[in-house]
Amino acid sequence: MSVQVVSAAAAAKVPEVELKDLSPSEAESQLGLSTAAVGAMAPPAGGGDPEAPAPAAERPPVPGPGSGPAAALSPAAGKVPQASAMKRSDPHHQHQRHRDGGEALVSPDGTVTEAPRTVKKFPRSGTGATGNRIQKPEAQYHTQIQFADQKQEFNKRPTKIGRRSLSRSISQSSTDSYSSAASYTDSSDDETSPRDKQQKNSKGSSDFCVKNIKQAEFGRREIEIAEQEMPALMALRKRAQGEKPLAGAKIVGCTHITAQTAVLMETLGALGAQCRWAACNIYSTLNEVAAALAESGFPVFAWKGESEDDFWWCIDRCVNVEGWQPNMILDDGGDLTHWIYKKYPNMFKKIKGIVEESVTGVHRLYQLSKAGKLCVPAMNVNDSVTKQKFDNLYCCRESILDGLKRTTDMMFGGKQVVVCGYGEVGKGCCAALKAMGSIVYVTEIDPICALQACMDGFRLVKLNEVIRQVDIVITCTGNKNVVTREHLDRMKNSCIVCNMGHSNTEIDVASLRTPELTWERVRSQVDHVIWPDGKRIVLLAEGRLLNLSCSTVPTFVLSITATTQALALIELYNAPEGRYKQDVYLLPKKMDEYVASLHLPTFDAHLTELTDEQAKYLGLNKNGPFKPNYYRY
Amino acid sequence: MSMPDAMPLPGVGEELKQAKEIEDAEKYSFMATVTKAPKKQIQFADDMQEFTKFPTKTGRRSLSRSISQSSTDSYSSAASYTDSSDDEVSPREKQQTNSKGSSNFCVKNIKQAEFGRREIEIAEQDMSALISLRKRAQGEKPLAGAKIVGCTHITAQTAVLIETLCALGAQCRWSACNIYSTQNEVAAALAEAGVAVFAWKGESEDDFWWCIDRCVNMDGWQANMILDDGGDLTHWVYKKYPNVFKKIRGIVEESVTGVHRLYQLSKAGKLCVPAMNVNDSVTKQKFDNLYCCRESILDGLKRTTDVMFGGKQVVVCGYGEVGKGCCAALKALGAIVYITEIDPICALQACMDGFRVVKLNEVIRQVDVVITCTGNKNVVTREHLDRMKNSCIVCNMGHSNTEIDVTSLRTPELTWERVRSQVDHVIWPDGKRVVLLAEGRLLNLSCSTVPTFVLSITATTQALALIELYNAPEGRYKQDVYLLPKKMVCSPATLLFLDEYVASLHLPSFDAHLTELTDDQAKYLGLNKNGPFKPNYYRY
């Protein structure tokens, strides 16, 4: 990564605009947001409005246990990134990262003295577009501070803009490569809507709609990389090659379209299913992957930056085909299910089952079931043991260090850290930090988890008892306002504050948007909040999820989700009549164990088998399930 | 105390009872002191069957492998001062009165009360939860009017429980659930304090039932609560005094065996009062298994073999709660740990925790220590034992004594040599030795102590379960076996959440400061500020 200093003239042109002076309408016009986009995002659009912090845009439609069914069932849910639905393993957020990465560099706060502005150049091999983009003048002349509003610019590419010289840290190497799944296709040189294009793949089929079919080759490479880390799906392909357990299945799917999903889709194809696919999120599609899928014959209807209208059009194109009627649904967020319920209720007569992955979607299904309106069996794959443990404990154990290192380059040994909450996420964070030699304190409300923390050797404290002395505050409670302005006021200089929990409520960031505090964007995702006396707090990702904003989600974790989905589909499709009623089911224990067993070869792990005699003694089947349902693992 | 986790439930009734007795005998054999007359022959695990005799320790051979013996003979922190058999008169024939003139008890020697009091005071130090329960409930006396008949091990820890129940307003009559486990001086201290105790160490079977009968069968006093460990008391009342059940409000049962018997009764439609299963509470399970084994594996191995762990290769069979505890402790000391597992989910957990998952026969030639904690049988077979390297240590942390196929070692070509209490060398014809600990029985019960803190959790749970059953409004509990409720009524005014409450009572001993939800936060989460904080299916 080289840092290129733009000519002095160019630097001088960047006007200094105070954040609070900028009205939302100005922001709108300057950003060139489409009316539709602004309309959809009206409240959070005021990137410059101190009263309406933009991160709200990231809030899920179902923020907590208390939210009602109305919100859950709103079709708009599909448009807004659903943080709760994609809590951790969410590919969409990788793209969030792209955008944030761009936005983050748009950070010329007007308050600091003149400094030569630098523009970073990103000479990514094979990605001319990225390199070119930075040269475009429009990108350099964004002047207002934008708080995480980049996600609202549907029609534009992420902008990278000049950054000030870094006063606190020199190492920038890691800052700009947050995502492992690089997207090559976000250049907006092609402004034609994919809906208006006529494209054909090499076999002459045009039953798809993607941004640009010519990117298929790029996409294929991405898929091949993902395949390496998704051994379970590959093993599934091999094992089931002979029998084709999904022969005759017609699956309509609505998920994030990423390389990992592509591996899932092609696995389903290899198992005998016919698939039609749409995206469950208007941002998250990797265009080149969609192209690769289209090229290999999958009817895919998705591109990055769909409008709301496009979104539903794509779903409709998947479902509404002459001479093809789906008999399985794979959904993420419940939009597809919702659409079919509203538009094609008759279709459910043929459908054997719904597989739903996200918290939101599962919530909607339970609502339907409660209301007696669920007319097919549905499988909740969100709450399987393997998925839960991986999404939370293991994933966070890795990403907390990754996220902190990438953003702050800090050293952990001997640092005092307070972790708020000792659930699965908290346990992961504490284990990782302890291993690095940090002194870890824990705050907790639940006495059982508190006792666990004690037994694991962590000091259990209240936050205000240690807030003056700690170097890092990490929240993972799922609660709101865990770190209040009062706490922030009492922190010591250069204390790092970040959130690993749920959405962006845990740290009361809004309380920091007061005139006496100066915000300084020092890096992508890193803000210094400066008190009048000169004290600085380092706020990461503006209180949003650190592991989604500043570190990667390992493909291995996504592999577990995808495998679970595939197995759930197989189970529902092949279940004998009457095994599943019109209700929401958890994945059978045996399947859960099978998902785990498919991932064991990665570790070269050799599972022991019970002898007949031992199985008899334990009263178990030799092939599982091995544990009762209430077992806690 | 890993066996509650893994105990399978083969058959019923007597078989189970026998199993329970054997396990209890194992559990408490460490309490026997080592002043027994030396015997000549080596005894193979037969001492637990000699009900009418004291547990015997056999003579020891000269130690060929280790000189340090200091730790071998002090297995128990609860030393018993009173097992000298110079007084051969049966307690049943003695006339004893305590200092207040009451003779409504039967113990070995009331004069030992002072010793016993000291033991109880030591135990109180580590049972802060019960003590704080005493303080909190002092005003309201939630057990006022309760007449509790109990049948548990009579140890200093139980004494703290009994005295807590009394402080909460209950009247108690108590007998022992095991003929060996009674600490005579503690029983004396309880008798001196006015509790009707009928128990001494080394009862005969006849004595055992006589004691229980004395507890239950009393003119002008009828029990209305039962606290049982193993189900013997419940069984006796059912057989002899079925009418007593008319007045009984509930049974609290702690052991796996007793819970199993209750479920049998319930299935047969014969359970006529509500019963509470306190064995399966989160806190108890986690403590009995994960935390307790994490400590006792090192303790047990050190005491028996003085082995150094750093760099040693260890294979742990099974990665359940017990296995997780063992692995964590061994890893912390620098051992190289391998896992064997049958359940892919647990296997994946082991992988993610950084352990190699192998099959036993892949590593059996190279490992220095083999630890079983599967709950299964014949996990380590003769074939494995044949292939182990010289001086490999083999021990069991799992369930009863089935995991290592010890019987297969009783063949003529192998020489057994008892080198220490609980340590056998099994010598192959070629001179290879395998070090077998506790003859394949539970290492943590035979060769290490059970921390008072763990017993405190059990006792607190029992006390709260009694309070709940006694105060529950008519009709809340039917004639069935209940798990601990998430929500309980302590007094009509206070709602408590049992598992969480037990945990919270133990937090002060860590000087742990629990955070409280603000009203705003509680509303956001949709929780009550006082709990419960987690749904029932939460995995902790």
mmCIF file with all atom_site columns, C-alpha atoms in Angstrom, chain A residues 225-320:
data_model
loop_
_atom_site.group_PDB
_atom_site.id
_atom_site.type_symbol
_atom_site.label_atom_id
_atom_site.label_alt_id
_atom_site.label_comp_id
_atom_site.label_asym_id
_atom_site.label_entity_id
_atom_site.label_seq_id
_atom_site.pdbx_PDB_ins_code
_atom_site.Cartn_x
_atom_site.Cartn_y
_atom_site.Cartn_z
_atom_site.occupancy
_atom_site.B_iso_or_equiv
_atom_site.pdbx_formal_charge
_atom_site.auth_seq_id
_atom_site.auth_comp_id
_atom_site.auth_asym_id
_atom_site.auth_atom_id
_atom_site.pdbx_PDB_model_num
ATOM 1  C CA . ILE A 1 225 ? -11.340 -19.805 -3.088  1.00 0.00 ? 225 ILE A CA 1
ATOM 2  C CA . ALA A 1 226 ? -14.424 -20.233 -0.935  1.00 0.00 ? 226 ALA A CA 1
ATOM 3  C CA . GLU A 1 227 ? -14.583 -23.925 -1.778  1.00 0.00 ? 227 GLU A CA 1
ATOM 4  C CA . GLN A 1 228 ? -11.238 -24.434 -0.099  1.00 0.00 ? 228 GLN A CA 1
ATOM 5  C CA . GLU A 1 229 ? -12.619 -23.377 3.252   1.00 0.00 ? 229 GLU A CA 1
ATOM 6  C CA . MET A 1 230 ? -15.961 -25.111 2.907   1.00 0.00 ? 230 MET A CA 1
ATOM 7  C CA . PRO A 1 231 ? -14.901 -28.740 3.114   1.00 0.00 ? 231 PRO A CA 1
ATOM 8  C CA . ALA A 1 232 ? -18.192 -29.907 4.523   1.00 0.00 ? 232 ALA A CA 1
ATOM 9  C CA . LEU A 1 233 ? -20.208 -28.893 1.495   1.00 0.00 ? 233 LEU A CA 1
ATOM 10 C CA . MET A 1 234 ? -17.603 -30.401 -0.789  1.00 0.00 ? 234 MET A CA 1
ATOM 11 C CA . ALA A 1 235 ? -17.737 -33.621 1.206   1.00 0.00 ? 235 ALA A CA 1
ATOM 12 C CA . LEU A 1 236 ? -21.501 -33.545 0.988   1.00 0.00 ? 236 LEU A CA 1
ATOM 13 C CA . ARG A 1 237 ? -21.270 -33.297 -2.780  1.00 0.00 ? 237 ARG A CA 1
ATOM 14 C CA . LYS A 1 238 ? -19.050 -36.318 -2.931  1.00 0.00 ? 238 LYS A CA 1
ATOM 15 C CA . ARG A 1 239 ? -20.996 -38.429 -0.487  1.00 0.00 ? 239 ARG A CA 1
ATOM 16 C CA . ALA A 1 240 ? -24.335 -37.784 -2.075  1.00 0.00 ? 240 ALA A CA 1
ATOM 17 C CA . GLN A 1 241 ? -23.158 -37.963 -5.650  1.00 0.00 ? 241 GLN A CA 1
ATOM 18 C CA . GLY A 1 242 ? -24.605 -41.353 -6.275  1.00 0.00 ? 242 GLY A CA 1
ATOM 19 C CA . GLU A 1 243 ? -27.941 -40.968 -4.645  1.00 0.00 ? 243 GLU A CA 1
ATOM 20 C CA . LYS A 1 244 ? -28.901 -37.361 -5.460  1.00 0.00 ? 244 LYS A CA 1
ATOM 21 C CA . PRO A 1 245 ? -31.017 -36.805 -2.373  1.00 0.00 ? 245 PRO A CA 1
ATOM 22 C CA . LEU A 1 246 ? -32.488 -33.645 -3.840  1.00 0.00 ? 246 LEU A CA 1
ATOM 23 C CA . ALA A 1 247 ? -33.425 -35.082 -7.204  1.00 0.00 ? 247 ALA A CA 1
ATOM 24 C CA . GLY A 1 248 ? -36.675 -33.429 -8.200  1.00 0.00 ? 248 GLY A CA 1
ATOM 25 C CA . ALA A 1 249 ? -36.364 -30.646 -5.665  1.00 0.00 ? 249 ALA A CA 1
ATOM 26 C CA . LYS A 1 250 ? -37.135 -27.208 -7.015  1.00 0.00 ? 250 LYS A CA 1
ATOM 27 C CA . ILE A 1 251 ? -35.632 -24.758 -4.623  1.00 0.00 ? 251 ILE A CA 1
ATOM 28 C CA . VAL A 1 252 ? -36.291 -21.080 -4.670  1.00 0.00 ? 252 VAL A CA 1
ATOM 29 C CA . GLY A 1 253 ? -33.819 -19.206 -2.548  1.00 0.00 ? 253 GLY A CA 1
ATOM 30 C CA . CYS A 1 254 ? -33.357 -15.728 -1.208  1.00 0.00 ? 254 CYS A CA 1
ATOM 31 C CA . THR A 1 255 ? -30.065 -15.232 0.592   1.00 0.00 ? 255 THR A CA 1
ATOM 32 C CA . HIS A 1 256 ? -27.004 -13.069 0.397   1.00 0.00 ? 256 HIS A CA 1
ATOM 33 C CA . ILE A 1 257 ? -25.291 -13.866 -2.866  1.00 0.00 ? 257 ILE A CA 1
ATOM 34 C CA . THR A 1 258 ? -21.656 -14.334 -2.061  1.00 0.00 ? 258 THR A CA 1
ATOM 35 C CA . ALA A 1 259 ? -19.015 -16.816 -2.971  1.00 0.00 ? 259 ALA A CA 1
ATOM 36 C CA . GLN A 1 260 ? -20.004 -18.919 0.027   1.00 0.00 ? 260 GLN A CA 1
ATOM 37 C CA . THR A 1 261 ? -23.651 -19.001 -0.986  1.00 0.00 ? 261 THR A CA 1
ATOM 38 C CA . ALA A 1 262 ? -22.559 -19.900 -4.475  1.00 0.00 ? 262 ALA A CA 1
ATOM 39 C CA . VAL A 1 263 ? -20.817 -22.960 -3.103  1.00 0.00 ? 263 VAL A CA 1
ATOM 40 C CA . LEU A 1 264 ? -24.029 -23.864 -1.313  1.00 0.00 ? 264 LEU A CA 1
ATOM 41 C CA . MET A 1 265 ? -26.096 -23.356 -4.437  1.00 0.00 ? 265 MET A CA 1
ATOM 42 C CA . GLU A 1 266 ? -23.824 -25.416 -6.595  1.00 0.00 ? 266 GLU A CA 1
ATOM 43 C CA . THR A 1 267 ? -23.850 -28.119 -3.949  1.00 0.00 ? 267 THR A CA 1
ATOM 44 C CA . LEU A 1 268 ? -27.627 -28.171 -4.036  1.00 0.00 ? 268 LEU A CA 1
ATOM 45 C CA . GLY A 1 269 ? -27.366 -28.392 -7.793  1.00 0.00 ? 269 GLY A CA 1
ATOM 46 C CA . ALA A 1 270 ? -24.941 -31.278 -7.532  1.00 0.00 ? 270 ALA A CA 1
ATOM 47 C CA . LEU A 1 271 ? -27.353 -33.054 -5.217  1.00 0.00 ? 271 LEU A CA 1
ATOM 48 C CA . GLY A 1 272 ? -29.998 -32.935 -7.903  1.00 0.00 ? 272 GLY A CA 1
ATOM 49 C CA . ALA A 1 273 ? -31.954 -29.793 -7.135  1.00 0.00 ? 273 ALA A CA 1
ATOM 50 C CA . GLN A 1 274 ? -33.042 -27.070 -9.511  1.00 0.00 ? 274 GLN A CA 1
ATOM 51 C CA . CYS A 1 275 ? -32.507 -23.646 -7.997  1.00 0.00 ? 275 CYS A CA 1
ATOM 52 C CA . ARG A 1 276 ? -33.704 -20.134 -8.669  1.00 0.00 ? 276 ARG A CA 1
ATOM 53 C CA . TRP A 1 277 ? -32.136 -17.457 -6.567  1.00 0.00 ? 277 TRP A CA 1
ATOM 54 C CA . ALA A 1 278 ? -32.593 -13.841 -5.498  1.00 0.00 ? 278 ALA A CA 1
ATOM 55 C CA . ALA A 1 279 ? -30.709 -11.680 -3.036  1.00 0.00 ? 279 ALA A CA 1
ATOM 56 C CA . CYS A 1 280 ? -32.084 -11.045 0.429   1.00 0.00 ? 280 CYS A CA 1
ATOM 57 C CA . ASN A 1 281 ? -30.278 -7.742  0.695   1.00 0.00 ? 281 ASN A CA 1
ATOM 58 C CA . ILE A 1 282 ? -29.927 -4.953  -1.795  1.00 0.00 ? 282 ILE A CA 1
ATOM 59 C CA . TYR A 1 283 ? -26.257 -4.351  -1.054  1.00 0.00 ? 283 TYR A CA 1
ATOM 60 C CA . SER A 1 284 ? -24.751 -7.672  -0.320  1.00 0.00 ? 284 SER A CA 1
ATOM 61 C CA . THR A 1 285 ? -24.600 -9.266  -3.756  1.00 0.00 ? 285 THR A CA 1
ATOM 62 C CA . LEU A 1 286 ? -21.184 -9.926  -5.215  1.00 0.00 ? 286 LEU A CA 1
ATOM 63 C CA . ASN A 1 287 ? -21.885 -9.121  -8.842  1.00 0.00 ? 287 ASN A CA 1
ATOM 64 C CA . GLU A 1 288 ? -19.130 -11.291 -10.216 1.00 0.00 ? 288 GLU A CA 1
ATOM 65 C CA . VAL A 1 289 ? -20.310 -14.284 -8.223  1.00 0.00 ? 289 VAL A CA 1
ATOM 66 C CA . ALA A 1 290 ? -23.830 -13.766 -9.485  1.00 0.00 ? 290 ALA A CA 1
ATOM 67 C CA . ALA A 1 291 ? -22.399 -13.656 -12.987 1.00 0.00 ? 291 ALA A CA 1
ATOM 68 C CA . ALA A 1 292 ? -20.479 -16.878 -12.448 1.00 0.00 ? 292 ALA A CA 1
ATOM 69 C CA . LEU A 1 293 ? -23.622 -18.578 -11.223 1.00 0.00 ? 293 LEU A CA 1
ATOM 70 C CA . ALA A 1 294 ? -25.593 -17.316 -14.191 1.00 0.00 ? 294 ALA A CA 1
ATOM 71 C CA . GLU A 1 295 ? -22.862 -18.519 -16.498 1.00 0.00 ? 295 GLU A CA 1
ATOM 72 C CA . SER A 1 296 ? -23.040 -22.005 -15.027 1.00 0.00 ? 296 SER A CA 1
ATOM 73 C CA . GLY A 1 297 ? -26.753 -22.106 -15.609 1.00 0.00 ? 297 GLY A CA 1
ATOM 74 C CA . PHE A 1 298 ? -28.370 -20.943 -12.375 1.00 0.00 ? 298 PHE A CA 1
ATOM 75 C CA . PRO A 1 299 ? -31.198 -18.489 -12.810 1.00 0.00 ? 299 PRO A CA 1
ATOM 76 C CA . VAL A 1 300 ? -29.920 -15.754 -10.533 1.00 0.00 ? 300 VAL A CA 1
ATOM 77 C CA . PHE A 1 301 ? -31.661 -12.438 -10.173 1.00 0.00 ? 301 PHE A CA 1
ATOM 78 C CA . ALA A 1 302 ? -29.508 -10.121 -8.146  1.00 0.00 ? 302 ALA A CA 1
ATOM 79 C CA . TRP A 1 303 ? -27.038 -7.299  -8.327  1.00 0.00 ? 303 TRP A CA 1
ATOM 80 C CA . LYS A 1 304 ? -25.413 -4.953  -5.938  1.00 0.00 ? 304 LYS A CA 1
ATOM 81 C CA . GLY A 1 305 ? -27.370 -1.794  -5.251  1.00 0.00 ? 305 GLY A CA 1
ATOM 82 C CA . GLU A 1 306 ? -30.873 -2.844  -6.215  1.00 0.00 ? 306 GLU A CA 1
ATOM 83 C CA . SER A 1 307 ? -33.683 -0.435  -5.574  1.00 0.00 ? 307 SER A CA 1
ATOM 84 C CA . GLU A 1 308 ? -36.615 -1.534  -3.463  1.00 0.00 ? 308 GLU A CA 1
ATOM 85 C CA . ASP A 1 309 ? -38.575 -2.087  -6.624  1.00 0.00 ? 309 ASP A CA 1
ATOM 86 C CA . ASP A 1 310 ? -35.730 -4.125  -8.124  1.00 0.00 ? 310 ASP A CA 1
ATOM 87 C CA . PHE A 1 311 ? -35.592 -6.163  -4.954  1.00 0.00 ? 311 PHE A CA 1
ATOM 88 C CA . TRP A 1 312 ? -39.172 -7.369  -5.192  1.00 0.00 ? 312 TRP A CA 1
ATOM 89 C CA . TRP A 1 313 ? -38.940 -7.707  -8.968  1.00 0.00 ? 313 TRP A CA 1
ATOM 90 C CA . CYS A 1 314 ? -36.024 -10.105 -8.541  1.00 0.00 ? 314 CYS A CA 1
ATOM 91 C CA . ILE A 1 315 ? -37.909 -12.184 -6.020  1.00 0.00 ? 315 ILE A CA 1
ATOM 92 C CA . ASP A 1 316 ? -40.913 -12.260 -8.273  1.00 0.00 ? 316 ASP A CA 1
ATOM 93 C CA . ARG A 1 317 ? -38.834 -13.392 -11.231 1.00 0.00 ? 317 ARG A CA 1
ATOM 94 C CA . CYS A 1 318 ? -37.597 -16.308 -9.126  1.00 0.00 ? 318 CYS A CA 1
ATOM 95 C CA . VAL A 1 319 ? -41.034 -17.451 -8.128  1.00 0.00 ? 319 VAL A CA 1
ATOM 96 C CA . ASN A 1 320 ? -43.224 -16.565 -11.026 1.00 0.00 ? 320 ASN A CA 1
#
